[in-house]
CSV table of C-alpha atoms (C1' of nucleotides) in Angstrom, one decimal:
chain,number,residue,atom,x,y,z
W,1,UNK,CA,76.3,135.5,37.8
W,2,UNK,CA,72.9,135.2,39.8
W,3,UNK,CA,69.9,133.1,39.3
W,4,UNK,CA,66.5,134.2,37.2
W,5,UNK,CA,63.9,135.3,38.4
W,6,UNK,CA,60.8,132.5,39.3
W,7,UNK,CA,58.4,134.9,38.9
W,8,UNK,CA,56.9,137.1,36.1
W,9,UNK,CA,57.1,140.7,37.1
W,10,UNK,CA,54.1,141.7,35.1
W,11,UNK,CA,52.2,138.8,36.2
W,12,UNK,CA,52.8,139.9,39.9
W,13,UNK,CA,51.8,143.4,38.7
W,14,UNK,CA,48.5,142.4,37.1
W,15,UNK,CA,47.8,140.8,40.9
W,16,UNK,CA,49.0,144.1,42.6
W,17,UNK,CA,46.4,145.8,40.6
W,18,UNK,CA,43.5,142.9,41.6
W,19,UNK,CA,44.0,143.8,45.2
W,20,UNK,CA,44.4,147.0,45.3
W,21,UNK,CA,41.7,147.4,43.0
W,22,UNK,CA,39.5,145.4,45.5
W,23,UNK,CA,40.6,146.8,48.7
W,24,UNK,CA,42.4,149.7,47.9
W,25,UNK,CA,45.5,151.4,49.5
W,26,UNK,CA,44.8,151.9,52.8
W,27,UNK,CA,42.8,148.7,53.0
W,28,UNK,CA,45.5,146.2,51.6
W,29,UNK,CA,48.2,145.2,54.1
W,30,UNK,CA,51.5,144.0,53.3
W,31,UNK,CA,50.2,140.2,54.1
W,32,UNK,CA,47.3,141.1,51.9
W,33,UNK,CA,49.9,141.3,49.2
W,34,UNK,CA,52.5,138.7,50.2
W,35,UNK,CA,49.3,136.0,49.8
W,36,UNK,CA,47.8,137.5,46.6
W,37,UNK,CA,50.9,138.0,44.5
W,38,UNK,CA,52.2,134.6,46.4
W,39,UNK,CA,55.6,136.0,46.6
W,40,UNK,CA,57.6,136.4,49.8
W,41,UNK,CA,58.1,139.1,51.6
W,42,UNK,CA,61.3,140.0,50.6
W,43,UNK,CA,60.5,139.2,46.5
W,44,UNK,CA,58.2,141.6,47.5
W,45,UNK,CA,60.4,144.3,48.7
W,46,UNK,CA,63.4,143.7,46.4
W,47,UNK,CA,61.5,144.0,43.4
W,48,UNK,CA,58.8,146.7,44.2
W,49,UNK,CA,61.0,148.9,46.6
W,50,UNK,CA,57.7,149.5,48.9
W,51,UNK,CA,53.5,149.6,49.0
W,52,UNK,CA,53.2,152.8,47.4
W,53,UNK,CA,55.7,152.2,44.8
W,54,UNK,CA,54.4,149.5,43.8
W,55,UNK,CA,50.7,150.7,44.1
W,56,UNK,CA,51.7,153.5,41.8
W,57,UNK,CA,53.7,151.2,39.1
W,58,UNK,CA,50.6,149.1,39.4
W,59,UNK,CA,48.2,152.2,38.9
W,60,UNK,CA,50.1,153.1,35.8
W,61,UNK,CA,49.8,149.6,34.3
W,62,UNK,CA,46.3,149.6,34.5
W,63,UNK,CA,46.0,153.2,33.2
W,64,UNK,CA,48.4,152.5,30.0
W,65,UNK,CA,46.2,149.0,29.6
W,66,UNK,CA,43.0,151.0,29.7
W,67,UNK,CA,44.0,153.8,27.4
W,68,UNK,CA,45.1,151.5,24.9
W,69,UNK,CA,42.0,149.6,25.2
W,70,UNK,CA,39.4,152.8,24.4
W,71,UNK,CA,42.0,154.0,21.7
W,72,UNK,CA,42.4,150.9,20.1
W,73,UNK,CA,38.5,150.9,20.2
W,74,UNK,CA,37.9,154.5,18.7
W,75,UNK,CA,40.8,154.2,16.1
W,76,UNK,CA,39.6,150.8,13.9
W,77,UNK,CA,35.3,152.2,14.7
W,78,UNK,CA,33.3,153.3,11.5
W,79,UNK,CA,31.1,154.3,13.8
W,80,UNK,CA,31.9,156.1,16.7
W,81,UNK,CA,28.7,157.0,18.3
W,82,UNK,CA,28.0,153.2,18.4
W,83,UNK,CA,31.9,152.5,19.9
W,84,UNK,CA,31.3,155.1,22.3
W,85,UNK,CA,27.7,153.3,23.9
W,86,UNK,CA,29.9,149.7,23.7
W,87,UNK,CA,32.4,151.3,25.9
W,88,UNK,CA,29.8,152.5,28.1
W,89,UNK,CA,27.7,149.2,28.1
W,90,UNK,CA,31.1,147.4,28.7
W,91,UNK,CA,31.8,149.6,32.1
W,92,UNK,CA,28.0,148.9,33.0
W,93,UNK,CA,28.5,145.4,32.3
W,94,UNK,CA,31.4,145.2,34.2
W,95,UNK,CA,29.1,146.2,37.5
W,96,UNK,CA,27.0,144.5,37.0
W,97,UNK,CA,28.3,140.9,36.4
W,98,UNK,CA,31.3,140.8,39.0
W,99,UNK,CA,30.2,139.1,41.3
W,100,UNK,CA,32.7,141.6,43.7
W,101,UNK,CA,32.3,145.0,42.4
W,102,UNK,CA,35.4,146.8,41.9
W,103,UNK,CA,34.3,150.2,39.9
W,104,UNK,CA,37.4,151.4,38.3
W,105,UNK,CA,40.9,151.3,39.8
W,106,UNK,CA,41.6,154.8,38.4
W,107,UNK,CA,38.4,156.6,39.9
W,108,UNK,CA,38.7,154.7,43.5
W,109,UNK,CA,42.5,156.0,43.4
W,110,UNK,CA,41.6,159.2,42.6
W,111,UNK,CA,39.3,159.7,45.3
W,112,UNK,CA,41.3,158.2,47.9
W,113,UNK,CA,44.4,158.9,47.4
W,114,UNK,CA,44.6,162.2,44.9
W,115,UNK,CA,44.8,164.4,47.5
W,116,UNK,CA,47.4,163.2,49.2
W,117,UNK,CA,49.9,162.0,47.1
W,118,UNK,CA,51.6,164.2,44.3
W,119,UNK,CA,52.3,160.5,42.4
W,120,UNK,CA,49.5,159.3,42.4
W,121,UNK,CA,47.7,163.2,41.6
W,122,UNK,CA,50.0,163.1,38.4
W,123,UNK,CA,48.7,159.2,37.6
W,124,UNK,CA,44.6,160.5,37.5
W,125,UNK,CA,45.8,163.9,36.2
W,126,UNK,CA,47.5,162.3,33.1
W,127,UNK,CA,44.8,159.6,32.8
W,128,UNK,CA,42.1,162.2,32.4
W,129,UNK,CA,44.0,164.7,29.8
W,130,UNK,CA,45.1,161.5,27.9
W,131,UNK,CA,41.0,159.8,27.7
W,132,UNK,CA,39.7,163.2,27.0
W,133,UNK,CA,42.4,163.7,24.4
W,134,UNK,CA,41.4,160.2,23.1
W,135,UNK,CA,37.6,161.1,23.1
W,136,UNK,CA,38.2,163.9,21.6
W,137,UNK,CA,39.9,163.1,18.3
W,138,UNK,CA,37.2,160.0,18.6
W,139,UNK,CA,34.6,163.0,18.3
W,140,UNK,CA,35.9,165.2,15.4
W,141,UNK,CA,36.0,162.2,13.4
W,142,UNK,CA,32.7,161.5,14.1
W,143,UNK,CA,31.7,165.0,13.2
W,144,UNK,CA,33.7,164.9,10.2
W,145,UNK,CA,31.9,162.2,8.7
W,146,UNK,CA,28.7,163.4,10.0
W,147,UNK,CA,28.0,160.8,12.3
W,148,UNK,CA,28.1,163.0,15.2
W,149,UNK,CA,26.4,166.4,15.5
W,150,UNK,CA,28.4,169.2,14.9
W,151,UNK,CA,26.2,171.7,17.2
W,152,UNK,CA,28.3,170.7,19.9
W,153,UNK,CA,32.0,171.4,20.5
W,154,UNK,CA,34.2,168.4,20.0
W,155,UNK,CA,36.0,169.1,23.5
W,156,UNK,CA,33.0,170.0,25.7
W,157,UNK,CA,31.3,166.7,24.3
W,158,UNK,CA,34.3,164.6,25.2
W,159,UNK,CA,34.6,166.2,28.7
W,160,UNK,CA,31.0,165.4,29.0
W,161,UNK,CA,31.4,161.5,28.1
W,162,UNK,CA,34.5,161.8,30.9
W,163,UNK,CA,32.6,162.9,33.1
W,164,UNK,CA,29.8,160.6,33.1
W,165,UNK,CA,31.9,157.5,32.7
W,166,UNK,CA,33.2,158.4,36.0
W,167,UNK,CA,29.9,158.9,37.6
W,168,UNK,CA,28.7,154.8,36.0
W,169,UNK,CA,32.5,153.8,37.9
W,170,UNK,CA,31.4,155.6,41.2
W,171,UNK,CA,27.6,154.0,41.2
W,172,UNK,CA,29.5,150.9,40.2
W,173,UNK,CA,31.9,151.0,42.7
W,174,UNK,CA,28.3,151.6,45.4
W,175,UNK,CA,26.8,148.4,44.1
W,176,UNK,CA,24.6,149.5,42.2
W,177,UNK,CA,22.7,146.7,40.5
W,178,UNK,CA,19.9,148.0,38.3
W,179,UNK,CA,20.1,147.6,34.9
W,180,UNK,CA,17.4,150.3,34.0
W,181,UNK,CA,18.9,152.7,36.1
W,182,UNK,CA,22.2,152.6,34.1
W,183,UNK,CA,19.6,152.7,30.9
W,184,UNK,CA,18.2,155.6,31.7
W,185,UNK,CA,21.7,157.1,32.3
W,186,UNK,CA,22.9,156.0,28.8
W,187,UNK,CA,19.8,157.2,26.9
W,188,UNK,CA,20.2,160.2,28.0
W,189,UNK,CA,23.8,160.9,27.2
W,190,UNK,CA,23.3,159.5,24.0
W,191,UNK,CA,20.3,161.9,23.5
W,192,UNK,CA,22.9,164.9,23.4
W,193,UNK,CA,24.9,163.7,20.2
X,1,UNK,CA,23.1,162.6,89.6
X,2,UNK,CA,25.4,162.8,87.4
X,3,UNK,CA,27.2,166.3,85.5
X,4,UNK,CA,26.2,167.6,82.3
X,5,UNK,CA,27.8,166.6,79.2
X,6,UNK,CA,30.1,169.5,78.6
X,7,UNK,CA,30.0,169.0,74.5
X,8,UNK,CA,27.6,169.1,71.9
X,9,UNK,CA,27.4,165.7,70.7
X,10,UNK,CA,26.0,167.2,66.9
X,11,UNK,CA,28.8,169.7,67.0
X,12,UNK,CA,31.2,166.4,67.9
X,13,UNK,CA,29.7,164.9,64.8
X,14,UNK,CA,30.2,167.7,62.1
X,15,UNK,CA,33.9,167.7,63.5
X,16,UNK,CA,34.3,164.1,62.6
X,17,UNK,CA,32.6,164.9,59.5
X,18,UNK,CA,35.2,167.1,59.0
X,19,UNK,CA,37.6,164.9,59.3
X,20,UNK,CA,36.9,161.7,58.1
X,21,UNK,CA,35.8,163.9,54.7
X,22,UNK,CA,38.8,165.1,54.5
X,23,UNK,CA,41.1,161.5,55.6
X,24,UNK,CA,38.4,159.2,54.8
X,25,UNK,CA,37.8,156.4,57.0
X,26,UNK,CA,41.2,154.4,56.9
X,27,UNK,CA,43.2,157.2,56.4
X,28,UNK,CA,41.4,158.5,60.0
X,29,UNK,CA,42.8,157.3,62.8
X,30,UNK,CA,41.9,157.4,66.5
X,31,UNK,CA,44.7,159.8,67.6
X,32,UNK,CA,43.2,162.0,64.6
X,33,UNK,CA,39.5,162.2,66.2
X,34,UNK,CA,40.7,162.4,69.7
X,35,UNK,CA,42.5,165.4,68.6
X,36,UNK,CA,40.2,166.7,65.8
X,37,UNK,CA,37.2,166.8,68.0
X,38,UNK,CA,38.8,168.1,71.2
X,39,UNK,CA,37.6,165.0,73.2
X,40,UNK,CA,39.2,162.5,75.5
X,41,UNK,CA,39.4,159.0,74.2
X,42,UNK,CA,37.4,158.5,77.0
X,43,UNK,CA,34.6,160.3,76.6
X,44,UNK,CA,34.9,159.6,72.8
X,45,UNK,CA,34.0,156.1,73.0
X,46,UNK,CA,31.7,156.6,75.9
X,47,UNK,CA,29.8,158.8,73.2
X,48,UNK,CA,29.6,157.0,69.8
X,49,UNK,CA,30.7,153.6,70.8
X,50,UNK,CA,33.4,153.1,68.1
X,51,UNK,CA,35.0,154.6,65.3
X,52,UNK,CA,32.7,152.6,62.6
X,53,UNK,CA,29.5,153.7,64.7
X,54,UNK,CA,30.9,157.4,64.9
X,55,UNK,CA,31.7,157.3,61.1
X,56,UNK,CA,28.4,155.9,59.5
X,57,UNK,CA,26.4,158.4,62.3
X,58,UNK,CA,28.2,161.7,61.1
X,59,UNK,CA,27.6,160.0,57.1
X,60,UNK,CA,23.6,160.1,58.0
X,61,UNK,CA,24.1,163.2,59.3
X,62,UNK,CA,26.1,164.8,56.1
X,63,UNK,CA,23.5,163.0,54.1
X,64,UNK,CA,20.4,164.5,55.8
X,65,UNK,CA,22.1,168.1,56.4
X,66,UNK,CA,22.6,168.0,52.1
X,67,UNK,CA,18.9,166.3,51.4
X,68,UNK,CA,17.7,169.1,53.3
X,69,UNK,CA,20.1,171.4,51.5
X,70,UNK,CA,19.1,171.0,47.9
X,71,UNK,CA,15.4,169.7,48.7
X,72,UNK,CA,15.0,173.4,50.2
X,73,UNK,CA,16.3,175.1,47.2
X,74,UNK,CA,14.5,172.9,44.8
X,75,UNK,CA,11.2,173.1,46.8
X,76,UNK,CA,11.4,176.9,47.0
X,77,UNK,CA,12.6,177.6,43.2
X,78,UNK,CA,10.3,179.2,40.9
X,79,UNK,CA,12.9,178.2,38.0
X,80,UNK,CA,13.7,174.9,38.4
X,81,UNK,CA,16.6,175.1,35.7
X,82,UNK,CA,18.3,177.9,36.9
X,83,UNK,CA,18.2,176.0,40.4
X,84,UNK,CA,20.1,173.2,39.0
X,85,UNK,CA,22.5,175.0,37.8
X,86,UNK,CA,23.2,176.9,41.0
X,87,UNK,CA,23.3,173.5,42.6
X,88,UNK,CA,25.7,172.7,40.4
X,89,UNK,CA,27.8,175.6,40.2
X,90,UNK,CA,28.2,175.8,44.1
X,91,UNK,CA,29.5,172.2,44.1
X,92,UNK,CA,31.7,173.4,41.2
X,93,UNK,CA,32.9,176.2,43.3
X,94,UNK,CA,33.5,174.3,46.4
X,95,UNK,CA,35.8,172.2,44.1
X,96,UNK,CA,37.9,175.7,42.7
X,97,UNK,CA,38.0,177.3,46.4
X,98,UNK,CA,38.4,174.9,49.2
X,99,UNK,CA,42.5,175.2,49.4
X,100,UNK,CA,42.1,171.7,50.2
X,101,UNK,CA,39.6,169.7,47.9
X,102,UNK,CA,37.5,166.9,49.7
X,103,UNK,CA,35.2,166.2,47.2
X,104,UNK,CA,31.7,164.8,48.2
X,105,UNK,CA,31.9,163.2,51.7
X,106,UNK,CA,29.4,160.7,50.3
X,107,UNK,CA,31.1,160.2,47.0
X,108,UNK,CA,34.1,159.4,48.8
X,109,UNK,CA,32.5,157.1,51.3
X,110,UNK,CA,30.7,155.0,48.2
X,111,UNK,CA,34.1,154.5,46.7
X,112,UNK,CA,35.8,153.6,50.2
X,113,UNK,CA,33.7,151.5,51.9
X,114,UNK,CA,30.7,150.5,50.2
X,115,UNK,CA,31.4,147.2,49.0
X,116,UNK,CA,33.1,146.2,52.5
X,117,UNK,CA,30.0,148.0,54.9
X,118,UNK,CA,26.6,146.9,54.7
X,119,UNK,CA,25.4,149.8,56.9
X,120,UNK,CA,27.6,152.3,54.4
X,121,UNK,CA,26.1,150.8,51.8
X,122,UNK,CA,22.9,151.2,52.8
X,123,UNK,CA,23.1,154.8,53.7
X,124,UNK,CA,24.7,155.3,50.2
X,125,UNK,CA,21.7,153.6,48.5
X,126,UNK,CA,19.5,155.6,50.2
X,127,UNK,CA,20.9,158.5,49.5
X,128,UNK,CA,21.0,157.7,45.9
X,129,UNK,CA,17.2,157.2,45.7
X,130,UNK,CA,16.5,159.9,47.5
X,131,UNK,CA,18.2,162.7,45.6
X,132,UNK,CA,16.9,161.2,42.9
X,133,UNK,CA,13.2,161.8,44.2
X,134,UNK,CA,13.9,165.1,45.0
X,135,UNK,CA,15.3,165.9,41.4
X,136,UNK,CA,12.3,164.2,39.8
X,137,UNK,CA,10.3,166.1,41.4
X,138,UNK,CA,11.2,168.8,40.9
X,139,UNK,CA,12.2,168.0,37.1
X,140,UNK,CA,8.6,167.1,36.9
X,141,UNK,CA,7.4,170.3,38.3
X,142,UNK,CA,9.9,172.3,36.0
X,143,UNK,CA,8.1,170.1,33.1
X,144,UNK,CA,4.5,171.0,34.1
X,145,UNK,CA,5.7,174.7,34.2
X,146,UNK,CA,6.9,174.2,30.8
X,147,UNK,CA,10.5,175.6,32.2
X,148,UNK,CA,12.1,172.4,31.0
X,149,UNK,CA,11.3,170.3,27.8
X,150,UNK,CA,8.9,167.4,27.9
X,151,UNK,CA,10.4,165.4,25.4
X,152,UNK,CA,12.8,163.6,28.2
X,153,UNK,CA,11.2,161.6,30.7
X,154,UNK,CA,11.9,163.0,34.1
X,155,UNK,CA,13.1,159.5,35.5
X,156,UNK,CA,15.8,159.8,32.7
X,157,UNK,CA,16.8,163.6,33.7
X,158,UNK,CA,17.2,162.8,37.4
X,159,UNK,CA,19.4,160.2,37.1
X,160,UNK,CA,21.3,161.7,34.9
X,161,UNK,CA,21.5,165.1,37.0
X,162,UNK,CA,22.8,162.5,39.2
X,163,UNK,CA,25.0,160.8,37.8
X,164,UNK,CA,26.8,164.0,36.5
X,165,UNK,CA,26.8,165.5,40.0
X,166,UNK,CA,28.2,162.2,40.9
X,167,UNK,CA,31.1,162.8,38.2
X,168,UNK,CA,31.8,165.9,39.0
X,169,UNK,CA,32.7,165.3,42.5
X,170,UNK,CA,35.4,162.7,42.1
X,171,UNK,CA,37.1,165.5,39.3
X,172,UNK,CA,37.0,167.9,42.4
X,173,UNK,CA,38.0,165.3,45.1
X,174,UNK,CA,41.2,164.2,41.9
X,175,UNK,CA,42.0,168.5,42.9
X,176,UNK,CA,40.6,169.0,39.0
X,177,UNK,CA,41.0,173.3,39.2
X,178,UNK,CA,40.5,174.3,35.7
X,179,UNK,CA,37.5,177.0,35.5
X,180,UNK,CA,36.5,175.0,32.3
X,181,UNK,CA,36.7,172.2,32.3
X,182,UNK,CA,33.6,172.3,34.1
X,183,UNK,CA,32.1,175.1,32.4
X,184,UNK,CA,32.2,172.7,29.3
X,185,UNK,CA,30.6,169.9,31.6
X,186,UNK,CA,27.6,172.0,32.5
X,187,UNK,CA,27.4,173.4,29.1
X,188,UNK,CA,26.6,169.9,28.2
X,189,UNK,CA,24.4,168.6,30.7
X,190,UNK,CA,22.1,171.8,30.6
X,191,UNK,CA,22.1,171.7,26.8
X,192,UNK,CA,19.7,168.2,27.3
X,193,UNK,CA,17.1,170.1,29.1
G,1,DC,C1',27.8,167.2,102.8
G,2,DT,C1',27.1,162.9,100.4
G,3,DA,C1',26.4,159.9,96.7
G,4,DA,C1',26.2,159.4,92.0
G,5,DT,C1',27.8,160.1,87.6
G,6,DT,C1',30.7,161.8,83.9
G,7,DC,C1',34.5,164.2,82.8
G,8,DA,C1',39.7,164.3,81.0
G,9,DG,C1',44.2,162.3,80.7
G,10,DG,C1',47.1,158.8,80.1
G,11,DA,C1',48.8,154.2,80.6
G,12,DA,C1',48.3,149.9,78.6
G,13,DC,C1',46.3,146.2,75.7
G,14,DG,C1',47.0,142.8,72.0
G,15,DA,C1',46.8,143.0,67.1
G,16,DT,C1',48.4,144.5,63.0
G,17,DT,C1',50.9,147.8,60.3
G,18,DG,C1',55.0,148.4,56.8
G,19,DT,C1',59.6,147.2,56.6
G,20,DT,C1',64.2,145.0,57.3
G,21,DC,C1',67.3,141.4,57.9
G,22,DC,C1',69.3,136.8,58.1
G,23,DG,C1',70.4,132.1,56.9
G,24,DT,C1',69.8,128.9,53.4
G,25,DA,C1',68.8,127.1,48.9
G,26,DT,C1',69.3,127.6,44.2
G,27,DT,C1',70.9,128.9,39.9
G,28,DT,C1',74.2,131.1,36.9
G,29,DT,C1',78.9,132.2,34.9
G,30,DT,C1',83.8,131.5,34.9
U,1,DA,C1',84.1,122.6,40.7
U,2,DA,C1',84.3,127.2,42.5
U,3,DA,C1',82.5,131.7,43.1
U,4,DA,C1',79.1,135.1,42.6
U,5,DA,C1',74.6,136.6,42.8
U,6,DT,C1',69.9,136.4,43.9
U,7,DA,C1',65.4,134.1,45.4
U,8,DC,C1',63.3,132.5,49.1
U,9,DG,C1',60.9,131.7,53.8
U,10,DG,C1',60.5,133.3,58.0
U,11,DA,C1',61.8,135.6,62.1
U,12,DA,C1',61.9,140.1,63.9
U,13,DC,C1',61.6,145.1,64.0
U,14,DA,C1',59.6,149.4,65.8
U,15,DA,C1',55.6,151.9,65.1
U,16,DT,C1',50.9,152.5,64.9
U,17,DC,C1',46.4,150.7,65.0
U,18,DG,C1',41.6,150.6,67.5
U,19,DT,C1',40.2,149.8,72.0
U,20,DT,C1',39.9,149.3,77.1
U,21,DC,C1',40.8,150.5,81.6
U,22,DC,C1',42.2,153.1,85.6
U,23,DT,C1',42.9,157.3,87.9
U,24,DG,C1',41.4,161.5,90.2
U,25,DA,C1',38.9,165.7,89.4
U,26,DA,C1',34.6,168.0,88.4
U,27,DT,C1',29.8,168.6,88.7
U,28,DT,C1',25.2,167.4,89.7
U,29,DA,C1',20.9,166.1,92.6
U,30,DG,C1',19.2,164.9,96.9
DNA sequence: CTAATTCAGGAACGATTGTTCCGTATTTTT
DNA sequence: AAAAATACGGAACAATCGTTCCTGAATTAG
């Protein structure tokens, strides 16, 4: 039989997503990403097959990894108006602390590459039924217990938390630096609930 | 002396508008603007220098046509609320009927290039504070009318407008088509005012 | 007409793109 | 120890990238 691989696929994976992340599709060359994973080219191509299979396989990691991350959040809270502003700070703290901003990997794919790649269209498609699902059952709990006003529907509110987390990733992803600026933003979608 | 230019330089721009809005800047290449705005290579360069000149000239010039755009409309609105909403509902629409979605030419630029292009980044800064402006003002004057509640500041509302408008875009530019989906999204934002 | 200037088209540039392939080293199982 | 299988580094691939340059034709002003 053959030798083991030296290298941890996942590991390699999580680098894939640093880089693309950073530069994006069209912006990371095939050096870009024999240097940052530190494999060699034809690791590389053995493993992964090509750039945009292994962009997409590295797109989904991150999605899965974030999904469980807000769900894992909203499922243990007691309180989920007060879960729902910590995953907001976290995204605003995110911009405003990396030194490199990155925004998020999902929304920069999205508006790259959406349109013009079915796999990747599926990818943001899924991500945004399965975090609106996620908000949403985050919601009626909230309302259940009273925590959360019931005046609202459950799904428009969670469509309207989706929405504006993408706008924080997009002013994020511009550089946008001012704290009060994504103060501002939060108070007033926290003024709604 | 010399002969006449035999194209409109602006009308060369809002073609590579077109086209870069629709590629983005990577995904343009030079064989796509040569063909795309019906000019030699030639004279193309002769014109606008090079493709990172042409691109952030036709972004100041999208960003000035769409100032002008909703500044107009705002400026000439006797119901400031009902305004936004059209504002909103045309970008809304411009998402559900464009066979081919492009988004926010801006929007997509931020996500692209900001981080990598000082000029881009300035332009998209700039942008940022100036629809602002124009919101608060006119938020402010919808306030004094007593059109729209008090109880907000008008800082707050503006950059919220924005950051939803923001949002909203990258759903359209992901090729988001459900009716609504955004229906819920504007349910929500208007219900703060 | 002449001179000046800009046009369009295409050849050509070196650099970089994503990808393939080969020779060798290494590790595993029989 | 032998055989099988895979990792590895690096050379090499054709294609495309953005850009420059050259050509001759076209149009203008004097």
């Amino acid at each position: 039989m053959a030798r083991t691989k030296e290298f941890n696929e996942d590991q390699a994976l999580d680098k894939a997503i640093e880089i693309f992340w950073h530069k994006g599709y069209n912006g990371t060359s095939a050096q870009d990403l024999v240097t940052h994973l530190e494999l060699s080219r034809s690791s590389l191509y053995d493993t992964f097959g090509d750039k945009q299979k292994l962009f997409s396989k590295a797109l989904r990691r991150y999605q899965k990894q974030g999904e469980d991350n807000i769900e894992k959040l909203l499922d243990e809270s007691t309180d989920i108006k007060a879960t729902l502003t910590i995953i907001f700070k976290q995204a605003v703290l995110e911009s405003l602390e990396d030194r490199i901003t990155k925004g998020c990997f999902m929304v920069n794919s999205a508006v790259e590459l959406a349109m013009h790649d079915e796999e990747i269209a599926k990818i943001v498609s899924d991500n945004r039924k399965t975090i609106e699902q996620i908000f949403f059952k985050a919601i009626k709990k909230g309302q259940n217990s009273g925590q959360i006003s019931a005046q609202q529907d459950a799904r428009i509110l969670a469509r309207f938390i989706f929405n504006n987390y993408s706008g924080i990733r997009v002013l994020a992803r511009a550089g946008e630096k001012d704290k009060q600026f994504y103060g501002d933003i939060l108070k007033a979608i926290f003024f709604i609930f």
